[in-house]
Short mmCIF file of N, CA and C in Angstrom, two decimals:
data_model
loop_
_atom_site.label_atom_id
_atom_site.label_comp_id
_atom_site.label_asym_id
_atom_site.label_seq_id
_atom_site.Cartn_x
_atom_site.Cartn_y
_atom_site.Cartn_z
N SER Z 1 -24.96 10.88 24.48
CA SER Z 1 -24.36 12.08 25.04
C SER Z 1 -25.04 12.41 26.37
N ASP Z 2 -24.50 13.38 27.08
CA ASP Z 2 -25.06 13.79 28.36
C ASP Z 2 -26.47 14.36 28.23
N ASP Z 3 -26.76 14.94 27.06
CA ASP Z 3 -28.09 15.52 26.86
C ASP Z 3 -29.08 14.53 26.26
N GLY Z 4 -28.67 13.25 26.15
CA GLY Z 4 -29.56 12.21 25.65
C GLY Z 4 -29.54 12.03 24.15
N ARG Z 5 -28.75 12.82 23.45
CA ARG Z 5 -28.68 12.67 22.00
C ARG Z 5 -27.91 11.40 21.65
N ILE Z 6 -28.41 10.71 20.64
CA ILE Z 6 -27.74 9.50 20.15
C ILE Z 6 -27.09 9.84 18.82
N TYR Z 7 -25.81 9.53 18.70
CA TYR Z 7 -25.07 9.77 17.46
C TYR Z 7 -24.86 8.47 16.73
N SER Z 8 -25.11 8.47 15.46
CA SER Z 8 -24.82 7.32 14.61
C SER Z 8 -23.48 7.60 13.93
N ILE Z 9 -22.47 6.87 14.34
CA ILE Z 9 -21.13 7.16 13.82
C ILE Z 9 -20.92 6.69 12.40
N ASP Z 10 -21.87 5.94 11.86
CA ASP Z 10 -21.70 5.47 10.48
C ASP Z 10 -22.76 5.99 9.53
N ASN Z 11 -23.53 6.97 9.94
CA ASN Z 11 -24.58 7.50 9.09
C ASN Z 11 -24.03 8.50 8.08
N THR Z 12 -23.42 9.57 8.57
CA THR Z 12 -22.82 10.58 7.68
C THR Z 12 -21.52 11.06 8.30
N PRO Z 13 -20.61 11.55 7.48
CA PRO Z 13 -19.38 12.15 8.04
C PRO Z 13 -19.70 13.31 8.99
N LYS Z 14 -20.69 14.12 8.64
CA LYS Z 14 -21.08 15.26 9.47
C LYS Z 14 -21.50 14.81 10.87
N GLU Z 15 -22.29 13.75 10.95
CA GLU Z 15 -22.75 13.27 12.24
C GLU Z 15 -21.59 12.69 13.06
N LEU Z 16 -20.65 12.05 12.40
CA LEU Z 16 -19.47 11.54 13.11
C LEU Z 16 -18.67 12.69 13.70
N VAL Z 17 -18.45 13.74 12.93
CA VAL Z 17 -17.71 14.91 13.42
C VAL Z 17 -18.45 15.54 14.60
N GLU Z 18 -19.77 15.66 14.49
CA GLU Z 18 -20.57 16.19 15.60
C GLU Z 18 -20.41 15.34 16.85
N CYS Z 19 -20.38 14.03 16.68
CA CYS Z 19 -20.19 13.13 17.81
C CYS Z 19 -18.84 13.38 18.47
N VAL Z 20 -17.80 13.43 17.67
CA VAL Z 20 -16.45 13.66 18.21
C VAL Z 20 -16.40 15.01 18.93
N ASP Z 21 -16.96 16.04 18.31
CA ASP Z 21 -16.92 17.37 18.91
C ASP Z 21 -17.75 17.46 20.18
N GLN Z 22 -18.98 16.97 20.14
CA GLN Z 22 -19.91 17.14 21.26
C GLN Z 22 -19.63 16.19 22.42
N MET Z 23 -19.31 14.96 22.11
CA MET Z 23 -19.14 13.97 23.18
C MET Z 23 -17.71 13.84 23.67
N PHE Z 24 -16.75 14.18 22.80
CA PHE Z 24 -15.35 13.92 23.15
C PHE Z 24 -14.47 15.16 23.02
N GLY Z 25 -15.10 16.33 22.98
CA GLY Z 25 -14.34 17.58 22.93
C GLY Z 25 -13.40 17.69 21.75
N GLY Z 26 -13.77 17.05 20.64
CA GLY Z 26 -12.93 17.11 19.44
C GLY Z 26 -11.80 16.09 19.42
N ASP Z 27 -11.72 15.24 20.42
CA ASP Z 27 -10.64 14.26 20.53
C ASP Z 27 -11.10 12.91 19.96
N ALA Z 28 -10.73 12.65 18.71
CA ALA Z 28 -11.16 11.42 18.04
C ALA Z 28 -10.55 10.18 18.67
N LEU Z 29 -9.37 10.31 19.27
CA LEU Z 29 -8.79 9.14 19.95
C LEU Z 29 -9.56 8.81 21.22
N ALA Z 30 -10.13 9.81 21.87
CA ALA Z 30 -10.99 9.54 23.03
C ALA Z 30 -12.25 8.80 22.57
N MET Z 31 -12.76 9.18 21.39
CA MET Z 31 -13.91 8.45 20.83
C MET Z 31 -13.51 7.00 20.54
N ALA Z 32 -12.32 6.82 19.98
CA ALA Z 32 -11.85 5.46 19.67
C ALA Z 32 -11.73 4.63 20.95
N GLU Z 33 -11.22 5.23 21.99
CA GLU Z 33 -11.10 4.53 23.27
C GLU Z 33 -12.48 4.06 23.75
N TYR Z 34 -13.45 4.94 23.68
CA TYR Z 34 -14.81 4.61 24.08
C TYR Z 34 -15.39 3.54 23.15
N PHE Z 35 -15.20 3.70 21.85
CA PHE Z 35 -15.74 2.77 20.86
C PHE Z 35 -15.23 1.35 21.11
N TYR Z 36 -13.92 1.19 21.30
CA TYR Z 36 -13.37 -0.15 21.48
C TYR Z 36 -13.77 -0.75 22.82
N ALA Z 37 -13.93 0.07 23.85
CA ALA Z 37 -14.40 -0.44 25.14
C ALA Z 37 -15.84 -0.96 25.01
N VAL Z 38 -16.69 -0.21 24.32
CA VAL Z 38 -18.08 -0.62 24.11
C VAL Z 38 -18.13 -1.85 23.21
N SER Z 39 -17.31 -1.89 22.17
CA SER Z 39 -17.26 -3.04 21.26
C SER Z 39 -16.87 -4.31 22.00
N GLU Z 40 -15.87 -4.18 22.86
CA GLU Z 40 -15.43 -5.33 23.65
C GLU Z 40 -16.55 -5.81 24.57
N LYS Z 41 -17.18 -4.88 25.26
CA LYS Z 41 -18.27 -5.23 26.18
C LYS Z 41 -19.40 -5.93 25.42
N ALA Z 42 -19.76 -5.42 24.25
CA ALA Z 42 -20.84 -6.02 23.46
C ALA Z 42 -20.46 -7.43 23.01
N ALA Z 43 -19.21 -7.60 22.57
CA ALA Z 43 -18.76 -8.90 22.08
C ALA Z 43 -18.77 -9.96 23.18
N LEU Z 44 -18.56 -9.54 24.41
CA LEU Z 44 -18.48 -10.49 25.52
C LEU Z 44 -19.83 -10.83 26.13
N ARG Z 45 -20.88 -10.26 25.59
CA ARG Z 45 -22.22 -10.59 26.09
C ARG Z 45 -22.57 -12.03 25.76
N GLU Z 46 -23.39 -12.60 26.60
CA GLU Z 46 -23.89 -13.96 26.40
C GLU Z 46 -24.60 -14.07 25.05
N GLY Z 47 -24.33 -15.12 24.31
CA GLY Z 47 -25.01 -15.37 23.05
C GLY Z 47 -24.42 -14.68 21.83
N VAL Z 48 -23.40 -13.86 22.00
CA VAL Z 48 -22.76 -13.20 20.86
C VAL Z 48 -21.70 -14.14 20.29
N HIS Z 49 -21.80 -14.40 18.99
CA HIS Z 49 -20.87 -15.32 18.33
C HIS Z 49 -20.05 -14.67 17.24
N ILE Z 50 -20.44 -13.47 16.82
CA ILE Z 50 -19.73 -12.76 15.76
C ILE Z 50 -19.58 -11.30 16.18
N VAL Z 51 -18.36 -10.79 16.06
CA VAL Z 51 -18.10 -9.38 16.32
C VAL Z 51 -18.27 -8.65 15.00
N GLY Z 52 -19.32 -7.88 14.90
CA GLY Z 52 -19.60 -7.15 13.67
C GLY Z 52 -19.14 -5.71 13.75
N HIS Z 53 -18.78 -5.17 12.61
CA HIS Z 53 -18.43 -3.75 12.48
C HIS Z 53 -17.26 -3.33 13.38
N PHE Z 54 -16.34 -4.25 13.63
CA PHE Z 54 -15.16 -3.89 14.41
C PHE Z 54 -14.36 -2.90 13.57
N ASP Z 55 -14.00 -1.81 14.13
CA ASP Z 55 -13.29 -0.71 13.46
C ASP Z 55 -14.23 0.13 12.59
N LEU Z 56 -15.51 0.11 12.91
CA LEU Z 56 -16.49 0.92 12.18
C LEU Z 56 -16.13 2.40 12.19
N ILE Z 57 -15.48 2.86 13.24
CA ILE Z 57 -15.15 4.28 13.32
C ILE Z 57 -14.19 4.72 12.23
N SER Z 58 -13.59 3.78 11.52
CA SER Z 58 -12.71 4.14 10.40
C SER Z 58 -13.48 4.33 9.10
N LYS Z 59 -14.78 4.11 9.11
CA LYS Z 59 -15.59 4.14 7.88
C LYS Z 59 -15.38 5.41 7.07
N PHE Z 60 -15.42 6.57 7.71
CA PHE Z 60 -15.27 7.85 7.02
C PHE Z 60 -13.88 8.45 7.17
N ASN Z 61 -12.96 7.70 7.78
CA ASN Z 61 -11.66 8.29 8.09
C ASN Z 61 -10.80 8.55 6.86
N ASP Z 62 -10.99 7.80 5.77
CA ASP Z 62 -10.25 8.11 4.53
C ASP Z 62 -10.55 9.54 4.10
N GLU Z 63 -11.80 9.94 4.27
CA GLU Z 63 -12.26 11.27 3.87
C GLU Z 63 -11.97 12.34 4.94
N LEU Z 64 -12.24 12.03 6.20
CA LEU Z 64 -12.19 13.04 7.26
C LEU Z 64 -10.82 13.21 7.91
N ARG Z 65 -10.07 12.13 7.99
CA ARG Z 65 -8.78 12.16 8.69
C ARG Z 65 -8.91 12.68 10.11
N LEU Z 66 -9.89 12.14 10.84
CA LEU Z 66 -10.08 12.52 12.24
C LEU Z 66 -8.95 11.99 13.12
N PHE Z 67 -8.40 10.86 12.73
CA PHE Z 67 -7.31 10.26 13.48
C PHE Z 67 -6.42 9.51 12.51
N ASP Z 68 -5.22 9.23 12.93
CA ASP Z 68 -4.27 8.46 12.12
C ASP Z 68 -4.46 6.99 12.51
N ASP Z 69 -5.03 6.21 11.58
CA ASP Z 69 -5.30 4.81 11.92
C ASP Z 69 -4.02 3.98 12.02
N ARG Z 70 -2.88 4.59 11.75
CA ARG Z 70 -1.59 3.91 11.96
C ARG Z 70 -0.92 4.35 13.26
N ASP Z 71 -1.59 5.25 13.99
CA ASP Z 71 -1.09 5.73 15.27
C ASP Z 71 -0.99 4.55 16.22
N PRO Z 72 0.18 4.36 16.84
CA PRO Z 72 0.33 3.22 17.77
C PRO Z 72 -0.72 3.20 18.88
N TYR Z 73 -1.11 4.36 19.38
CA TYR Z 73 -2.12 4.39 20.44
C TYR Z 73 -3.46 3.89 19.91
N TYR Z 74 -3.85 4.32 18.73
CA TYR Z 74 -5.11 3.87 18.13
C TYR Z 74 -5.08 2.35 17.96
N PHE Z 75 -3.98 1.85 17.41
CA PHE Z 75 -3.89 0.40 17.21
C PHE Z 75 -3.90 -0.35 18.54
N THR Z 76 -3.26 0.21 19.57
CA THR Z 76 -3.24 -0.43 20.88
C THR Z 76 -4.65 -0.58 21.44
N LEU Z 77 -5.49 0.42 21.23
CA LEU Z 77 -6.88 0.34 21.69
C LEU Z 77 -7.59 -0.85 21.04
N ALA Z 78 -7.44 -0.96 19.72
CA ALA Z 78 -8.08 -2.05 18.98
C ALA Z 78 -7.46 -3.40 19.38
N ARG Z 79 -6.14 -3.43 19.44
CA ARG Z 79 -5.44 -4.68 19.78
C ARG Z 79 -5.86 -5.19 21.15
N ASN Z 80 -5.96 -4.30 22.12
CA ASN Z 80 -6.35 -4.72 23.46
C ASN Z 80 -7.77 -5.27 23.48
N ALA Z 81 -8.67 -4.64 22.73
CA ALA Z 81 -10.05 -5.15 22.65
C ALA Z 81 -10.05 -6.54 22.00
N ILE Z 82 -9.31 -6.71 20.92
CA ILE Z 82 -9.23 -8.00 20.24
C ILE Z 82 -8.68 -9.06 21.21
N TYR Z 83 -7.60 -8.73 21.87
CA TYR Z 83 -6.99 -9.67 22.81
C TYR Z 83 -7.98 -10.05 23.92
N ASN Z 84 -8.62 -9.07 24.50
CA ASN Z 84 -9.55 -9.35 25.60
C ASN Z 84 -10.73 -10.19 25.14
N ILE Z 85 -11.24 -9.90 23.96
CA ILE Z 85 -12.36 -10.68 23.43
C ILE Z 85 -11.93 -12.13 23.21
N LEU Z 86 -10.79 -12.31 22.54
CA LEU Z 86 -10.35 -13.67 22.21
C LEU Z 86 -9.82 -14.43 23.42
N HIS Z 87 -9.36 -13.72 24.43
CA HIS Z 87 -8.92 -14.37 25.66
C HIS Z 87 -10.13 -14.95 26.40
N LYS Z 88 -11.24 -14.22 26.38
CA LYS Z 88 -12.44 -14.66 27.10
C LYS Z 88 -13.36 -15.52 26.24
N LYS Z 89 -13.27 -15.35 24.92
CA LYS Z 89 -14.09 -16.15 24.00
C LYS Z 89 -13.19 -16.64 22.86
N PRO Z 90 -12.38 -17.66 23.15
CA PRO Z 90 -11.46 -18.17 22.12
C PRO Z 90 -12.20 -18.56 20.84
N GLY Z 91 -11.59 -18.22 19.70
CA GLY Z 91 -12.17 -18.59 18.41
C GLY Z 91 -13.30 -17.70 17.94
N MET Z 92 -13.54 -16.60 18.64
CA MET Z 92 -14.61 -15.68 18.23
C MET Z 92 -14.42 -15.28 16.78
N ILE Z 93 -15.52 -15.10 16.09
CA ILE Z 93 -15.50 -14.70 14.67
C ILE Z 93 -15.65 -13.19 14.57
N PHE Z 94 -14.79 -12.58 13.77
CA PHE Z 94 -14.85 -11.14 13.50
C PHE Z 94 -15.29 -10.94 12.05
N GLU Z 95 -16.21 -10.05 11.85
CA GLU Z 95 -16.70 -9.72 10.51
C GLU Z 95 -15.66 -8.86 9.78
N ILE Z 96 -15.41 -9.20 8.52
CA ILE Z 96 -14.67 -8.32 7.62
C ILE Z 96 -15.72 -7.68 6.73
N ASN Z 97 -15.83 -6.37 6.80
CA ASN Z 97 -16.93 -5.64 6.18
C ASN Z 97 -16.43 -4.83 4.98
N THR Z 98 -17.07 -5.04 3.83
CA THR Z 98 -16.73 -4.29 2.62
C THR Z 98 -17.78 -3.25 2.25
N GLY Z 99 -18.78 -3.08 3.08
CA GLY Z 99 -19.88 -2.17 2.76
C GLY Z 99 -19.46 -0.74 2.54
N ALA Z 100 -18.52 -0.24 3.32
CA ALA Z 100 -18.07 1.14 3.15
C ALA Z 100 -17.27 1.31 1.87
N MET Z 101 -16.72 0.25 1.36
CA MET Z 101 -16.02 0.32 0.06
C MET Z 101 -17.05 0.57 -1.04
N TYR Z 102 -18.16 -0.12 -0.98
CA TYR Z 102 -19.20 0.00 -2.00
C TYR Z 102 -19.94 1.34 -1.90
N ARG Z 103 -20.35 1.69 -0.69
CA ARG Z 103 -21.21 2.87 -0.52
C ARG Z 103 -20.46 4.17 -0.32
N ASN Z 104 -19.23 4.12 0.21
CA ASN Z 104 -18.54 5.35 0.57
C ASN Z 104 -17.16 5.51 -0.04
N GLY Z 105 -16.74 4.56 -0.87
CA GLY Z 105 -15.44 4.67 -1.51
C GLY Z 105 -14.26 4.41 -0.61
N LYS Z 106 -14.50 3.76 0.55
CA LYS Z 106 -13.36 3.41 1.42
C LYS Z 106 -12.42 2.50 0.64
N LYS Z 107 -11.14 2.69 0.84
CA LYS Z 107 -10.15 1.96 0.04
C LYS Z 107 -10.02 0.50 0.42
N ASN Z 108 -10.24 0.19 1.70
CA ASN Z 108 -10.04 -1.17 2.20
C ASN Z 108 -11.20 -1.59 3.09
N PRO Z 109 -11.39 -2.89 3.21
CA PRO Z 109 -12.40 -3.35 4.16
C PRO Z 109 -11.95 -3.04 5.59
N TYR Z 110 -12.87 -3.13 6.51
CA TYR Z 110 -12.47 -3.03 7.91
C TYR Z 110 -12.91 -4.29 8.62
N PRO Z 111 -12.15 -4.74 9.62
CA PRO Z 111 -11.00 -4.10 10.24
C PRO Z 111 -9.76 -4.08 9.33
N SER Z 112 -8.80 -3.26 9.71
CA SER Z 112 -7.58 -3.06 8.93
C SER Z 112 -6.73 -4.34 8.85
N SER Z 113 -5.78 -4.32 7.95
CA SER Z 113 -4.85 -5.45 7.80
C SER Z 113 -4.14 -5.76 9.11
N GLN Z 114 -3.70 -4.72 9.78
CA GLN Z 114 -2.98 -4.91 11.04
C GLN Z 114 -3.88 -5.55 12.09
N MET Z 115 -5.13 -5.13 12.13
CA MET Z 115 -6.07 -5.73 13.08
C MET Z 115 -6.38 -7.18 12.71
N LEU Z 116 -6.50 -7.45 11.40
CA LEU Z 116 -6.73 -8.83 10.97
C LEU Z 116 -5.58 -9.73 11.39
N SER Z 117 -4.37 -9.25 11.27
CA SER Z 117 -3.21 -10.04 11.72
C SER Z 117 -3.28 -10.31 13.22
N THR Z 118 -3.72 -9.32 13.97
CA THR Z 118 -3.87 -9.50 15.42
C THR Z 118 -4.95 -10.52 15.73
N ILE Z 119 -6.05 -10.44 15.00
CA ILE Z 119 -7.12 -11.43 15.18
C ILE Z 119 -6.59 -12.83 14.89
N PHE Z 120 -5.89 -12.99 13.77
CA PHE Z 120 -5.33 -14.29 13.40
C PHE Z 120 -4.34 -14.79 14.46
N ASN Z 121 -3.42 -13.91 14.87
CA ASN Z 121 -2.37 -14.30 15.82
C ASN Z 121 -2.91 -14.64 17.20
N ASN Z 122 -4.14 -14.24 17.48
CA ASN Z 122 -4.75 -14.55 18.77
C ASN Z 122 -5.84 -15.61 18.68
N GLY Z 123 -5.89 -16.31 17.55
CA GLY Z 123 -6.80 -17.44 17.41
C GLY Z 123 -8.21 -17.10 16.98
N GLY Z 124 -8.41 -15.88 16.50
CA GLY Z 124 -9.74 -15.49 16.04
C GLY Z 124 -10.03 -16.05 14.66
N ARG Z 125 -11.28 -15.97 14.29
CA ARG Z 125 -11.73 -16.41 12.97
C ARG Z 125 -12.43 -15.24 12.30
N VAL Z 126 -12.70 -15.37 10.99
CA VAL Z 126 -13.31 -14.27 10.24
C VAL Z 126 -14.46 -14.75 9.37
N ILE Z 127 -15.37 -13.82 9.11
CA ILE Z 127 -16.49 -14.03 8.22
C ILE Z 127 -16.58 -12.80 7.32
N LEU Z 128 -16.89 -12.99 6.05
CA LEU Z 128 -17.00 -11.87 5.12
C LEU Z 128 -18.42 -11.34 5.10
N SER Z 129 -18.53 -10.03 5.00
CA SER Z 129 -19.84 -9.39 4.89
C SER Z 129 -19.71 -8.16 4.01
N SER Z 130 -20.66 -8.02 3.10
CA SER Z 130 -20.70 -6.81 2.29
C SER Z 130 -21.62 -5.78 2.92
N ASP Z 131 -22.29 -6.17 4.00
CA ASP Z 131 -23.25 -5.27 4.63
C ASP Z 131 -24.18 -4.73 3.55
N ALA Z 132 -24.61 -5.64 2.68
CA ALA Z 132 -25.36 -5.29 1.47
C ALA Z 132 -26.65 -4.55 1.76
N HIS Z 133 -26.84 -3.49 1.03
CA HIS Z 133 -28.10 -2.75 1.07
C HIS Z 133 -28.86 -2.92 -0.24
N ASN Z 134 -28.26 -3.69 -1.16
CA ASN Z 134 -28.93 -4.02 -2.43
C ASN Z 134 -28.26 -5.26 -3.01
N ALA Z 135 -28.91 -5.86 -4.01
CA ALA Z 135 -28.41 -7.11 -4.60
C ALA Z 135 -27.06 -6.94 -5.30
N HIS Z 136 -26.79 -5.75 -5.83
CA HIS Z 136 -25.55 -5.51 -6.56
C HIS Z 136 -24.31 -5.57 -5.67
N SER Z 137 -24.49 -5.39 -4.39
CA SER Z 137 -23.33 -5.34 -3.50
C SER Z 137 -23.17 -6.57 -2.62
N LEU Z 138 -23.89 -7.65 -2.93
CA LEU Z 138 -23.86 -8.84 -2.08
C LEU Z 138 -22.47 -9.40 -1.83
N ASP Z 139 -21.64 -9.41 -2.84
CA ASP Z 139 -20.28 -9.93 -2.64
C ASP Z 139 -19.23 -8.89 -3.07
N TYR Z 140 -19.55 -7.63 -2.90
CA TYR Z 140 -18.68 -6.56 -3.34
C TYR Z 140 -17.32 -6.62 -2.64
N ALA Z 141 -16.27 -6.61 -3.44
CA ALA Z 141 -14.87 -6.57 -2.98
C ALA Z 141 -14.48 -7.77 -2.12
N PHE Z 142 -15.18 -8.89 -2.27
CA PHE Z 142 -14.79 -10.07 -1.50
C PHE Z 142 -13.39 -10.55 -1.91
N ASP Z 143 -13.01 -10.37 -3.17
CA ASP Z 143 -11.64 -10.74 -3.57
C ASP Z 143 -10.62 -9.92 -2.78
N ASP Z 144 -10.89 -8.63 -2.60
CA ASP Z 144 -10.00 -7.78 -1.80
C ASP Z 144 -9.97 -8.26 -0.35
N ALA Z 145 -11.13 -8.58 0.19
CA ALA Z 145 -11.21 -9.04 1.57
C ALA Z 145 -10.47 -10.37 1.76
N LEU Z 146 -10.63 -11.28 0.79
CA LEU Z 146 -9.90 -12.56 0.88
C LEU Z 146 -8.40 -12.35 0.79
N ALA Z 147 -7.98 -11.41 -0.04
CA ALA Z 147 -6.54 -11.11 -0.13
C ALA Z 147 -6.02 -10.60 1.22
N GLU Z 148 -6.81 -9.78 1.89
CA GLU Z 148 -6.42 -9.29 3.22
C GLU Z 148 -6.37 -10.44 4.22
N CYS Z 149 -7.31 -11.37 4.11
CA CYS Z 149 -7.31 -12.56 4.98
C CYS Z 149 -6.02 -13.36 4.79
N LYS Z 150 -5.71 -13.63 3.55
CA LYS Z 150 -4.50 -14.42 3.25
C LYS Z 150 -3.26 -13.72 3.75
N LYS Z 151 -3.19 -12.41 3.54
CA LYS Z 151 -2.03 -11.63 3.98
C LYS Z 151 -1.87 -11.73 5.51
N ALA Z 152 -2.99 -11.80 6.22
CA ALA Z 152 -2.95 -11.89 7.68
C ALA Z 152 -2.62 -13.30 8.17
N GLY Z 153 -2.71 -14.31 7.28
CA GLY Z 153 -2.39 -15.68 7.67
C GLY Z 153 -3.55 -16.64 7.65
N PHE Z 154 -4.75 -16.15 7.43
CA PHE Z 154 -5.92 -17.04 7.43
C PHE Z 154 -5.89 -17.97 6.22
N THR Z 155 -6.38 -19.18 6.42
CA THR Z 155 -6.51 -20.16 5.34
C THR Z 155 -7.96 -20.54 5.10
N CYS Z 156 -8.85 -19.90 5.86
CA CYS Z 156 -10.28 -20.16 5.70
C CYS Z 156 -11.07 -18.96 6.22
N VAL Z 157 -12.32 -18.92 5.83
CA VAL Z 157 -13.28 -17.97 6.37
C VAL Z 157 -14.50 -18.78 6.80
N PHE Z 158 -15.39 -18.15 7.48
CA PHE Z 158 -16.62 -18.81 7.90
C PHE Z 158 -17.81 -18.12 7.27
N ARG Z 159 -18.92 -18.82 7.19
CA ARG Z 159 -20.14 -18.24 6.67
C ARG Z 159 -21.33 -18.81 7.44
N MET Z 160 -22.42 -18.06 7.37
CA MET Z 160 -23.67 -18.51 7.95
C MET Z 160 -24.48 -19.15 6.83
N ARG Z 161 -24.97 -20.34 7.11
CA ARG Z 161 -25.81 -21.03 6.12
C ARG Z 161 -26.87 -21.82 6.86
N LYS Z 162 -28.11 -21.47 6.59
CA LYS Z 162 -29.25 -22.15 7.21
C LYS Z 162 -29.11 -22.17 8.74
N GLY Z 163 -28.67 -21.05 9.30
CA GLY Z 163 -28.58 -20.92 10.76
C GLY Z 163 -27.36 -21.55 11.38
N ALA Z 164 -26.47 -22.10 10.57
CA ALA Z 164 -25.25 -22.73 11.11
C ALA Z 164 -24.02 -22.02 10.56
N ILE Z 165 -22.95 -22.08 11.31
CA ILE Z 165 -21.68 -21.49 10.88
C ILE Z 165 -20.87 -22.59 10.21
N GLU Z 166 -20.45 -22.32 8.95
CA GLU Z 166 -19.67 -23.29 8.18
C GLU Z 166 -18.29 -22.70 7.86
N LYS Z 167 -17.31 -23.60 7.80
CA LYS Z 167 -15.96 -23.23 7.45
C LYS Z 167 -15.75 -23.39 5.95
N LEU Z 168 -15.12 -22.38 5.33
CA LEU Z 168 -14.78 -22.44 3.91
C LEU Z 168 -13.27 -22.27 3.76
N GLU Z 169 -12.62 -23.32 3.33
CA GLU Z 169 -11.16 -23.27 3.11
C GLU Z 169 -10.89 -22.55 1.79
N PHE Z 170 -9.74 -21.91 1.68
CA PHE Z 170 -9.34 -21.33 0.40
C PHE Z 170 -7.88 -21.59 0.14
#
């Protein structure tokens, strides 16, 4: 923020609302515009091979309803970032994250089904992550995430193993 405060958009719903109010005048779509611009810039940095937490701003949205994640403008922001990333880094891997499902009761992994289809249609790849904070959640909702992958058109996912990226067909 202008006063030097750092907001963690995935820490608590309260902190996310404070971020939207203080930094974006209550306009959650302005926050989304900023978020996707920063996400794109980070993904395009040298040495980045996986886009993690894409669509993280939706983590508390089931509860808060700060924005309509089906709003065409919201999707356009995400779609443009996906397109720009994959245009400049073909085959980039995007993380499908189930951590908010385990810890916060989110109904679906993120990024959304629509975003996954966009990633697939633009030549992107995916990797599953539970963003585990304990052993019980290591593969939480991976069946749901794989179903979303299949629905989007993917026939494989990738994983990290011993420092290398491996392809897993399904």
